[in-house]
mmCIF file of C-alpha atoms in Angstrom:
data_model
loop_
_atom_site.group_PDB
_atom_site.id
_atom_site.type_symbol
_atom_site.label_atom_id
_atom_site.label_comp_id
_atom_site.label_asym_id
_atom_site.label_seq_id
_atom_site.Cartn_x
_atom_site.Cartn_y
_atom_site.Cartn_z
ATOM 1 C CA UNK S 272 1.899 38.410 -16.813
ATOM 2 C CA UNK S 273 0.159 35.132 -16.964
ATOM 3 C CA UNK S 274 3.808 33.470 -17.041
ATOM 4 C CA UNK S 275 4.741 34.934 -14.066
ATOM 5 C CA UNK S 276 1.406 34.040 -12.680
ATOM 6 C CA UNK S 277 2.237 30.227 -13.559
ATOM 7 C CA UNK S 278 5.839 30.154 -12.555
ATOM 8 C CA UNK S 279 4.232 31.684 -9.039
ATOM 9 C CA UNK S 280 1.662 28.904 -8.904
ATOM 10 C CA UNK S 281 3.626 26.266 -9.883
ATOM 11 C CA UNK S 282 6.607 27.573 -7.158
ATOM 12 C CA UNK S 283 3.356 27.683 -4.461
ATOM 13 C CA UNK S 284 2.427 23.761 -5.282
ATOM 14 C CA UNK S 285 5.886 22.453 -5.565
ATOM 15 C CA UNK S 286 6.578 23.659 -1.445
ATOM 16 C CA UNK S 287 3.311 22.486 -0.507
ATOM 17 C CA UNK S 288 4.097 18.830 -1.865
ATOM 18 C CA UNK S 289 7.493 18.957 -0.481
ATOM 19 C CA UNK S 290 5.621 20.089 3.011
ATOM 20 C CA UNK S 291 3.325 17.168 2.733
ATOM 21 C CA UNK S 292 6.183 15.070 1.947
ATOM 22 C CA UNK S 293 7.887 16.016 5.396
ATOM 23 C CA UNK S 294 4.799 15.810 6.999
ATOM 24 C CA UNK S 295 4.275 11.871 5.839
ATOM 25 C CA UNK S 296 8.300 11.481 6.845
ATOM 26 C CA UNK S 297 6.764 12.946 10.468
ATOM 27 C CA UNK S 298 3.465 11.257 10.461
ATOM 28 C CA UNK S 299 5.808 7.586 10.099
ATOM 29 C CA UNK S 300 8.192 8.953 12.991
ATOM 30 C CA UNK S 301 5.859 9.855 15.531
ATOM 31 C CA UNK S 302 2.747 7.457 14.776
ATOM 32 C CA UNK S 303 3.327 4.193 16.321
ATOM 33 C CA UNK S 304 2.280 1.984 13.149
ATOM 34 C CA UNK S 305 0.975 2.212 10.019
ATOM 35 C CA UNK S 306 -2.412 2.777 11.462
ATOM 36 C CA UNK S 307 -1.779 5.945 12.947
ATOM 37 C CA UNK S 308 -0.167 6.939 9.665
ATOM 38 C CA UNK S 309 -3.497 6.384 7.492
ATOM 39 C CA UNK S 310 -5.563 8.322 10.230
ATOM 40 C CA UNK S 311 -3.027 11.384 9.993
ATOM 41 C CA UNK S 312 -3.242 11.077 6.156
ATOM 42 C CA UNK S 313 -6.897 11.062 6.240
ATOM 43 C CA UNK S 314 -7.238 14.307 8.510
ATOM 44 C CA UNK S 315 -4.498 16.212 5.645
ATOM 45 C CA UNK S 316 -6.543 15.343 2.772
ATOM 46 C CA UNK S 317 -10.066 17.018 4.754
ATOM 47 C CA UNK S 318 -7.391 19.973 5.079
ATOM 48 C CA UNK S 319 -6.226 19.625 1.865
ATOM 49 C CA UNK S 320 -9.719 19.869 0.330
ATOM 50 C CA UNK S 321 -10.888 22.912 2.092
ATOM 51 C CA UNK S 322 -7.650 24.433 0.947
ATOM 52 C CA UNK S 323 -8.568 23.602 -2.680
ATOM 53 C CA UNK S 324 -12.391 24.586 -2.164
ATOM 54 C CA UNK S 325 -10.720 28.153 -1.045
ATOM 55 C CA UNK S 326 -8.437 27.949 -3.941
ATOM 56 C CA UNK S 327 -5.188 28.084 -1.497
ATOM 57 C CA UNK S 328 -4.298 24.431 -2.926
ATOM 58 C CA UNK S 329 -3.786 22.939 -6.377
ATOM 59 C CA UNK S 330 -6.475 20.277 -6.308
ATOM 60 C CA UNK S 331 -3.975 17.834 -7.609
ATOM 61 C CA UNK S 332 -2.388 17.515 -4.793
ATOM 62 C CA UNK S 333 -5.902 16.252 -3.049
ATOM 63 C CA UNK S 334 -6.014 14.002 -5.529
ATOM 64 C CA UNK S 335 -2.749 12.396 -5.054
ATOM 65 C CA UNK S 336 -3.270 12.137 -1.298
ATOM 66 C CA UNK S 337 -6.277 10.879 -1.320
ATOM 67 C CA UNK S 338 -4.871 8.037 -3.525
ATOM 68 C CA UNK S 339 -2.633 7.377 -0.715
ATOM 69 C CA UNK S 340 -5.116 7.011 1.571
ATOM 70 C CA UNK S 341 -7.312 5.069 -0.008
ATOM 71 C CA UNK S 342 -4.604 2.530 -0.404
ATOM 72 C CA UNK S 343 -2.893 2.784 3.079
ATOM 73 C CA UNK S 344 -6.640 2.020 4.500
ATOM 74 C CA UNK S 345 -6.976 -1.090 2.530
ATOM 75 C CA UNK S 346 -3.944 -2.833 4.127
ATOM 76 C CA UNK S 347 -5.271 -6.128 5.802
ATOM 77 C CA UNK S 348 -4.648 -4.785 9.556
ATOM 78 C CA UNK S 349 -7.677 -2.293 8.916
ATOM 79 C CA UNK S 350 -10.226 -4.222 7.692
ATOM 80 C CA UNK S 351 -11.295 -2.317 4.548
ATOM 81 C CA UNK S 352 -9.774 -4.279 2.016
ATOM 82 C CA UNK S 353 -12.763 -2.725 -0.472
ATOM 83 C CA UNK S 354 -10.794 0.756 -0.409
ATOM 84 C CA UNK S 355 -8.064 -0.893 -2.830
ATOM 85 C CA UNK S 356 -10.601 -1.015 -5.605
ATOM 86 C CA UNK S 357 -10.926 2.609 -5.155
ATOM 87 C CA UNK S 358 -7.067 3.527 -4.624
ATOM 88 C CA UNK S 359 -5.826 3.991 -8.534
ATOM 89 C CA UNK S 360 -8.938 6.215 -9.346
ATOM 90 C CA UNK S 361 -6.983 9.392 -8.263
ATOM 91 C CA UNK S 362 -4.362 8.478 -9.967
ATOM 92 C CA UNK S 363 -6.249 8.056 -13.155
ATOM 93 C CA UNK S 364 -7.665 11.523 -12.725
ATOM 94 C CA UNK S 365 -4.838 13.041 -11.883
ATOM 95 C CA UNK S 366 -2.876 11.424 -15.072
ATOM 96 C CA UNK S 367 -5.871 12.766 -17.101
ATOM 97 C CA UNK S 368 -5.252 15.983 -15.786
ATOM 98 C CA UNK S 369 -1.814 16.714 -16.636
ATOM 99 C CA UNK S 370 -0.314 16.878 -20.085
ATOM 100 C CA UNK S 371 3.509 17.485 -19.942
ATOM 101 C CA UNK S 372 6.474 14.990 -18.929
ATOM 102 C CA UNK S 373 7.921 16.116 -16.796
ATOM 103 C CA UNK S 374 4.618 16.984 -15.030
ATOM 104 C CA UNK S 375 3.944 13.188 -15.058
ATOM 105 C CA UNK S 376 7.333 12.455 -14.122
ATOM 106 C CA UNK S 377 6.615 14.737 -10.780
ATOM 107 C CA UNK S 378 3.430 13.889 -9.852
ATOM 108 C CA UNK S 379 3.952 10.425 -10.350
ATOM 109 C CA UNK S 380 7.301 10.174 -7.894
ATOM 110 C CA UNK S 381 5.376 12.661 -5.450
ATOM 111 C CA UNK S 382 2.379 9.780 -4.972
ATOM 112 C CA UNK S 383 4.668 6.999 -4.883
ATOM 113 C CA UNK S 384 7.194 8.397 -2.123
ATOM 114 C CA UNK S 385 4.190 8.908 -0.061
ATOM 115 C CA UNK S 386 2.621 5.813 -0.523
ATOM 116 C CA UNK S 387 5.959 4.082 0.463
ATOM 117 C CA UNK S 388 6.976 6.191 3.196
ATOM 118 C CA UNK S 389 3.452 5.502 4.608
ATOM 119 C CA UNK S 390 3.348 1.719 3.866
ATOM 120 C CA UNK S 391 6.927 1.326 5.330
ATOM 121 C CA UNK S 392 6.535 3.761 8.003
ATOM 122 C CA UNK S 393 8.471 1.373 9.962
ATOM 123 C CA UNK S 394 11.667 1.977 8.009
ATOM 124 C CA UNK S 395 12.983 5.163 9.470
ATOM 125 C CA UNK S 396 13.052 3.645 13.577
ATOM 126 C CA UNK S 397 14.366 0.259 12.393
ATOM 127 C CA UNK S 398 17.497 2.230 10.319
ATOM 128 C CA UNK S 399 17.991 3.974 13.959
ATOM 129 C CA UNK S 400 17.528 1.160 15.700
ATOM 130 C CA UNK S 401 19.559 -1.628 14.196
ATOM 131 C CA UNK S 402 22.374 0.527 11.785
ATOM 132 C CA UNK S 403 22.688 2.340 15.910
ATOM 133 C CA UNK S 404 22.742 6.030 14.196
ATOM 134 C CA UNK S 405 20.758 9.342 14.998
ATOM 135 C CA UNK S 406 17.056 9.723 14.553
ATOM 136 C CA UNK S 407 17.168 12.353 12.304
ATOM 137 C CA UNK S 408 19.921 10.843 9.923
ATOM 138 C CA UNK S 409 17.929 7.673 10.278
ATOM 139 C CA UNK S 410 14.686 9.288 8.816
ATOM 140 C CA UNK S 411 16.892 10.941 6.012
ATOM 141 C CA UNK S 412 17.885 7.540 4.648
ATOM 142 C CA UNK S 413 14.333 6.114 5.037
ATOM 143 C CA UNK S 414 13.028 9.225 2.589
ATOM 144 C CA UNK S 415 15.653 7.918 0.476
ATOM 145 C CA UNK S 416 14.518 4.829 0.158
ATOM 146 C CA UNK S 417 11.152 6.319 0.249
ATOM 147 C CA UNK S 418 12.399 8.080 -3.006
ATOM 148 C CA UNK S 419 13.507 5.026 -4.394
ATOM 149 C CA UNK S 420 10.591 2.772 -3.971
ATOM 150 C CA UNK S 421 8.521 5.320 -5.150
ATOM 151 C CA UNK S 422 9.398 5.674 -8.542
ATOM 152 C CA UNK S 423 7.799 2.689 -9.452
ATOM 153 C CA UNK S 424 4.433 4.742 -9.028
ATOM 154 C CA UNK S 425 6.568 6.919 -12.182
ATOM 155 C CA UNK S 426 6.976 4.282 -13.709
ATOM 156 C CA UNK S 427 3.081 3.787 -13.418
ATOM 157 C CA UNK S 428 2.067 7.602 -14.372
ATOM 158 C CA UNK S 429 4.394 7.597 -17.273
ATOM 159 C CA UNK S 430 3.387 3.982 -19.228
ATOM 160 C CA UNK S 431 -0.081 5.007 -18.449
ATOM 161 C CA UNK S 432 0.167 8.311 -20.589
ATOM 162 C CA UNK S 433 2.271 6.841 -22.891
ATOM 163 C CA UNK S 434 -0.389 3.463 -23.670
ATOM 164 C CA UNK S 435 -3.789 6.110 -23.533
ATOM 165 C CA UNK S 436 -1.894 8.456 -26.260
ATOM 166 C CA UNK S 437 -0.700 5.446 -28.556
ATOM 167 C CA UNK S 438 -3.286 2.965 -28.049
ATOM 168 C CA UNK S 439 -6.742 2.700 -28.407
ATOM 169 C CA UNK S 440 -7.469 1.415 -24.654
ATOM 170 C CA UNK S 441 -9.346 3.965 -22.535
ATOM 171 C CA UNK S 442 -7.251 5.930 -19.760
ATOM 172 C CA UNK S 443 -8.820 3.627 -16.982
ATOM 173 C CA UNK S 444 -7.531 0.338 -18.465
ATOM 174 C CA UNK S 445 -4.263 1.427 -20.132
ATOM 175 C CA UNK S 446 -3.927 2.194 -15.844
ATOM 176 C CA UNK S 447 -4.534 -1.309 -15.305
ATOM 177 C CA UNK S 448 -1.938 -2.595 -17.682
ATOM 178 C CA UNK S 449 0.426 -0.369 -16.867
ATOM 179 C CA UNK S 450 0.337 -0.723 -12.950
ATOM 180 C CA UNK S 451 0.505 -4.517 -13.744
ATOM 181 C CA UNK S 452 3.971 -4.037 -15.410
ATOM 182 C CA UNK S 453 5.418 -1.919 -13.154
ATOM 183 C CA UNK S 454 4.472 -3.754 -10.225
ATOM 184 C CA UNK S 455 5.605 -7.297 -12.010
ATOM 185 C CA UNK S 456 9.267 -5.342 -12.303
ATOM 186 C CA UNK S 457 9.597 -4.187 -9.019
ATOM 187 C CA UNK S 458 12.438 -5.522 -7.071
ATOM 188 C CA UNK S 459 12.422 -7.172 -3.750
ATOM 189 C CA UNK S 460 12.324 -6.721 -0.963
ATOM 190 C CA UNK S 461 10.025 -3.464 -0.968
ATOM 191 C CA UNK S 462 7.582 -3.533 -3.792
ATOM 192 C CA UNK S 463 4.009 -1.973 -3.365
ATOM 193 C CA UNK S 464 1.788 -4.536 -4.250
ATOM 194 C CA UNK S 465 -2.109 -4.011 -4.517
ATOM 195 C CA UNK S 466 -3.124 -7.764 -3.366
ATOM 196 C CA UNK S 467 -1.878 -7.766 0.083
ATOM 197 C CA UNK S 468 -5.084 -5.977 0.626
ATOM 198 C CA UNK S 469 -6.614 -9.812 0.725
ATOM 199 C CA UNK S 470 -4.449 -11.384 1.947
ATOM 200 C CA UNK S 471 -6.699 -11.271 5.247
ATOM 201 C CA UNK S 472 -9.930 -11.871 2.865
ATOM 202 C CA UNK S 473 -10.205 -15.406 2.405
ATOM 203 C CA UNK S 474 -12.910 -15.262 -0.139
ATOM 204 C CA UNK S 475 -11.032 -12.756 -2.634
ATOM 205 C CA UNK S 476 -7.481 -13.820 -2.130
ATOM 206 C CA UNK S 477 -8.281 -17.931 -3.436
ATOM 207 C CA UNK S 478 -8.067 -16.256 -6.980
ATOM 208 C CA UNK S 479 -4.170 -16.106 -6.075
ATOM 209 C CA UNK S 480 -3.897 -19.836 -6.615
ATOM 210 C CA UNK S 481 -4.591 -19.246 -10.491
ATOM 211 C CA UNK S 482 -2.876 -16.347 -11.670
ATOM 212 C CA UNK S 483 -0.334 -15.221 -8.386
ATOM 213 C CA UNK S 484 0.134 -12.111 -6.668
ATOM 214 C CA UNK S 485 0.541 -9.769 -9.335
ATOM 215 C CA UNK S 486 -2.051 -11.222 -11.298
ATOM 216 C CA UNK S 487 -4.343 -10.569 -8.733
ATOM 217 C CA UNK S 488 -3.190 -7.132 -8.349
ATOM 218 C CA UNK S 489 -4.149 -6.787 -12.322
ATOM 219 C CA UNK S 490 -7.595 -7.681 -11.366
ATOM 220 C CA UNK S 491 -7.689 -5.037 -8.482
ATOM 221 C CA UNK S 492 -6.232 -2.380 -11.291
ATOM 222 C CA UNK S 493 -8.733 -3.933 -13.922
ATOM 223 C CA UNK S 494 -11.740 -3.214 -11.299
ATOM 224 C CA UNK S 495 -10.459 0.309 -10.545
ATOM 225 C CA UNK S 496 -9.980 1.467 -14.106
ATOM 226 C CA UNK S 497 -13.548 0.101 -14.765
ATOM 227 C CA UNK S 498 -15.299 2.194 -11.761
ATOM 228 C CA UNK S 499 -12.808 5.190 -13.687
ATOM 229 C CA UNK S 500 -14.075 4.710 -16.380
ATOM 230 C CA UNK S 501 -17.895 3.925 -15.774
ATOM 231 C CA UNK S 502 -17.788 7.481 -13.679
ATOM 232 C CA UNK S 503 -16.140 9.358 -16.825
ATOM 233 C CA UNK S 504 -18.742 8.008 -18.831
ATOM 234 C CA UNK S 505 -21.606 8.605 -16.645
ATOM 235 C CA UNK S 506 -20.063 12.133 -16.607
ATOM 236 C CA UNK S 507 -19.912 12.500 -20.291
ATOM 237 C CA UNK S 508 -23.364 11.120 -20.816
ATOM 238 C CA UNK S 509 -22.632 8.073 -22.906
ATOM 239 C CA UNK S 510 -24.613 5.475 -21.529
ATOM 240 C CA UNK S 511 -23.814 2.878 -24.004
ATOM 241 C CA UNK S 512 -19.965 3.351 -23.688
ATOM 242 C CA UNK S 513 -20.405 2.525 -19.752
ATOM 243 C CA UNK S 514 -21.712 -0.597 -20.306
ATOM 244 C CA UNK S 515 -18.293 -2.208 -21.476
ATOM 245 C CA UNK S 516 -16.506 -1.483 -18.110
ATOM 246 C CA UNK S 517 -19.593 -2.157 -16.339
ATOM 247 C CA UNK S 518 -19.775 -5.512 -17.898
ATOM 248 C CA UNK S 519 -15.784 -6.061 -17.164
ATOM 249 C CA UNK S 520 -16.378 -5.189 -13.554
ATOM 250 C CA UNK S 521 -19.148 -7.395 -12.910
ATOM 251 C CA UNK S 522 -17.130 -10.516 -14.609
ATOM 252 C CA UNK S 523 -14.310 -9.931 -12.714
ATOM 253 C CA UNK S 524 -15.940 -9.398 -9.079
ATOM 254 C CA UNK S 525 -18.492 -12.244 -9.676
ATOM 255 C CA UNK S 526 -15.896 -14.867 -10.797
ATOM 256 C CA UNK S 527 -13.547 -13.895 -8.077
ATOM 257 C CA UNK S 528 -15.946 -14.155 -5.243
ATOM 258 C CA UNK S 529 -17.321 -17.730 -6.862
ATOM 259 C CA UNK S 530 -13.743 -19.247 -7.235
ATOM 260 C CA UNK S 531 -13.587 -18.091 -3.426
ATOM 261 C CA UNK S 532 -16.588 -19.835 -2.695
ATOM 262 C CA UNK S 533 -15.269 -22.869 -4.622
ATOM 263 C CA UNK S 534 -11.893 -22.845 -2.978
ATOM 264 C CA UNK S 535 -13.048 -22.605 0.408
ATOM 265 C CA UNK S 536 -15.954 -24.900 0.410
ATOM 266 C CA UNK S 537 -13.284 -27.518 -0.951
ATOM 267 C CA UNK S 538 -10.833 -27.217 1.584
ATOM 268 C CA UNK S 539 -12.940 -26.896 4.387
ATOM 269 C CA UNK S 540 -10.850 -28.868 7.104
ATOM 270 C CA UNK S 541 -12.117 -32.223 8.356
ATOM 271 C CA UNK S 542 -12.683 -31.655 12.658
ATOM 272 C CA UNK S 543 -11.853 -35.170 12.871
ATOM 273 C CA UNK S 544 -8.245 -34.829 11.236
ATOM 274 C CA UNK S 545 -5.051 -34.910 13.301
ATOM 275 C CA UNK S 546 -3.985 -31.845 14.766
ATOM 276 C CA UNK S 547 -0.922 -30.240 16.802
ATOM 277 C CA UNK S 548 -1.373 -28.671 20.097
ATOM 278 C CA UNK S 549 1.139 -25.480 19.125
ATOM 279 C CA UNK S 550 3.039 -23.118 21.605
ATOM 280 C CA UNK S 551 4.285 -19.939 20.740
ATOM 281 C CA UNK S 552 6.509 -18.173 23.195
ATOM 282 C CA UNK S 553 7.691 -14.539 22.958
ATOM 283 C CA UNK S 554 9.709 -12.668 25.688
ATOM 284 C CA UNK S 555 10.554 -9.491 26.335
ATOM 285 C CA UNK S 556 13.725 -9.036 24.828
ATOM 286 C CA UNK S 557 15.974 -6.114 23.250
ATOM 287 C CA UNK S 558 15.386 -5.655 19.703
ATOM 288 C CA UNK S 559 18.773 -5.583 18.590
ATOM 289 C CA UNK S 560 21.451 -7.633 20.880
ATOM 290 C CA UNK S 561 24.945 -7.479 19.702
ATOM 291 C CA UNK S 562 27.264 -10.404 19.186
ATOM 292 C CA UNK S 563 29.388 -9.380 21.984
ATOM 293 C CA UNK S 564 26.074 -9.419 24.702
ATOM 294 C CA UNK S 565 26.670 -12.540 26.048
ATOM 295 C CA UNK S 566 24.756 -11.421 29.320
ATOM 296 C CA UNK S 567 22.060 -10.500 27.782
ATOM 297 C CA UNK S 568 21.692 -13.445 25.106
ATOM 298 C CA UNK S 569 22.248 -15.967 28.080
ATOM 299 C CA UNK S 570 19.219 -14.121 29.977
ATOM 300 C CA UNK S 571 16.987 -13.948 26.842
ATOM 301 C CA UNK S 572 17.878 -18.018 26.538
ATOM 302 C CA UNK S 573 17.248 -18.470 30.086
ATOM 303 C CA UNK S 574 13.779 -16.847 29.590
ATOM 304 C CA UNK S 575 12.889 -18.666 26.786
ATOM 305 C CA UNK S 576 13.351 -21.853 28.889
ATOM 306 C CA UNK S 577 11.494 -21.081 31.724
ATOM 307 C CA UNK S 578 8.425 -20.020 29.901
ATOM 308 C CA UNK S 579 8.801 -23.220 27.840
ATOM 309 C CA UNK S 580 8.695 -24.996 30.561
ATOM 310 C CA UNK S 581 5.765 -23.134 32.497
ATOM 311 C CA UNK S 582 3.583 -23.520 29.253
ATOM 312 C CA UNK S 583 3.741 -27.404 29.191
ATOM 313 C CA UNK S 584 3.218 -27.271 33.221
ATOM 314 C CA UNK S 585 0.198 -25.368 32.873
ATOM 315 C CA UNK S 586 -1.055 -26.704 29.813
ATOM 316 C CA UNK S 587 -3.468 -29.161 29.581
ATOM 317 C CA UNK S 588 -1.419 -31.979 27.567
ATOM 318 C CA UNK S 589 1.959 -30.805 26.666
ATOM 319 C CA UNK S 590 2.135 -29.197 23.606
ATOM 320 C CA UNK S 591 3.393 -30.854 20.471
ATOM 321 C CA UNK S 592 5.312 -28.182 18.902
ATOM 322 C CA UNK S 593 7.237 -24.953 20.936
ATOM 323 C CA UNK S 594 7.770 -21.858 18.934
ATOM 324 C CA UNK S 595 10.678 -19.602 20.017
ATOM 325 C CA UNK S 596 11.217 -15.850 18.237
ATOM 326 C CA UNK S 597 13.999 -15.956 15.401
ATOM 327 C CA UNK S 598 17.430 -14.788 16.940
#
């Protein structure tokens, strides 16, 4: 009886992730940008958690959204950068929660195909758009690569259970490591990487300079699998034991925001130094123009000319430098 009672739980979860998984393949296709992707992501995990409060959802699969979310809202174009430090806490808990393989194997691919079909929500229209094939056959290869990219968040979930079970490093910093490493072998061009989220930060993203992109990413992990594990030991009542990550955190986020202040009071540029008057000019043009277009390439040329030259006819002093649009 209880069996059956699994097998029917576990058959209940399993369609609800692939549902959300469509959904985020949806969200990406109708949302104009990444932005509107978040937002829809956002309102699915308030649904999501009123399903789990009337126990119609597993709450792992909150968890895993919200994990998303956290770390689609700290790409640079919104503005909260701070929600990266926050991102791999679900994850944490949700690796905490589950004990078999093939369990972490599942969840783990499940968090990273969302994350990437949200982060490159993009994919699916330019596929259409430039390969010149159907919308729906478009999106298919996009979850594909969605798929793909994904498993590096596997990767992730399964060397994190594997370094907290043979190691003595708490769950929160095993995390860290282990996000480091799979992030350092992800391949080009389509990696998920947790520093972009400064890369519109000044102040936090100097630190790059010393120890590169996914060495700042280790920091971001090392910061989240502190606040895990400061929580879990707030939780547990061990005082004492908090103080280690609490120390680690504070280390980390005061000598990150100093080297910033270092960096960027050192460079400060000089008002007095040479400059270039720059000109950037971007028609409206088809995005994809085929080889054999030579009306259209002539007209997007002859476009580009005349706005050149009605930039340095209404500009002050002619500019030093025109930009024209790759092409």
């Amino acid at each position: 009886m209880n069996l059956s009672h699994l097998k029917k739980g576990f058959s209940h979860t399993f369609g609800q992730a692939l549902g959300i998984i469509l959904l985020q393949l949806l969200f990406a296709s109708v949302g104009d940008s990444l932005m509107a992707v978040r937002y829809w992501d956002a309102i699915l995990c308030a649904i999501l958690g009123l399903l789990v409060k009337s126990g119609k959802a597993s709450p792992l699969l909150a968890i895993g959204l919200l994990s998303v979310t956290l770390n689609l809202f700290a790409d640079p174009a919104s503005g909260m950068f701070f929600c990266v430090w926050f991102s791999l806490i679900p994850c944490f808990v949700l690796i905490r929660r589950i004990e078999s393989w093939k369990e972490v194997f599942g969840w783990g691919q499940w968090v990273g195909t969302l994350l990437a079909l949200g982060v490159f929500s993009w994919l699916g229209e330019a596929i259409e758009t430039f390969a010149g094939i159907s919308a729906p056959f478009a999106f298919l290869i996009a979850l594909g690569i969605g798929l793909i990219i994904g498993f590096q968040y596997t990767l992730f979930f399964f060397l994190t259970k594997l370094l907290h079970r043979r190691s003595p490093l708490p769950l929160g910093f095993a995390g860290a490591l282990a996000y480091t490493l799979t992030e350092y072998w992800a391949p080009f061009p389509l990696p998920l990487n947790l520093a972009l989220a400064f890369s519109w930060t000044p102040l936090l993203i100097q630190v790059t300079d010393l120890v590169g992109m996914v060495g700042t990413s280790f920091l971001i992990a090392v910061v989240s699998g502190a606040l895990y594990e400061i929580v879990m030991n707030l939780r547990r009542g061990t005082l004492k034991q908090a103080a280690v990550p609490a120390g680690v955190l504070v280390l980390i986020l005061a000598g990150q925001v100093a080297y910033g202040f270092y960096c960027l009071k050192k460079y400060t540029p000089d008002p007095d130094a040479p400059s270039l008057d720059i000109a950037m000019i971007q028609p409206m043009s088809p995005l994809k123009v085929r080889n054999s277009d030579t009306e259209i390439k002539e007209e997007a040329a002859k476009n580009l000319v005349e706005l050149s030259k009605e930039v340095i006819e209404q500009a002050s002093s002619p500019p030093d430098l025109l930009v024209w649009p790759e092409g």
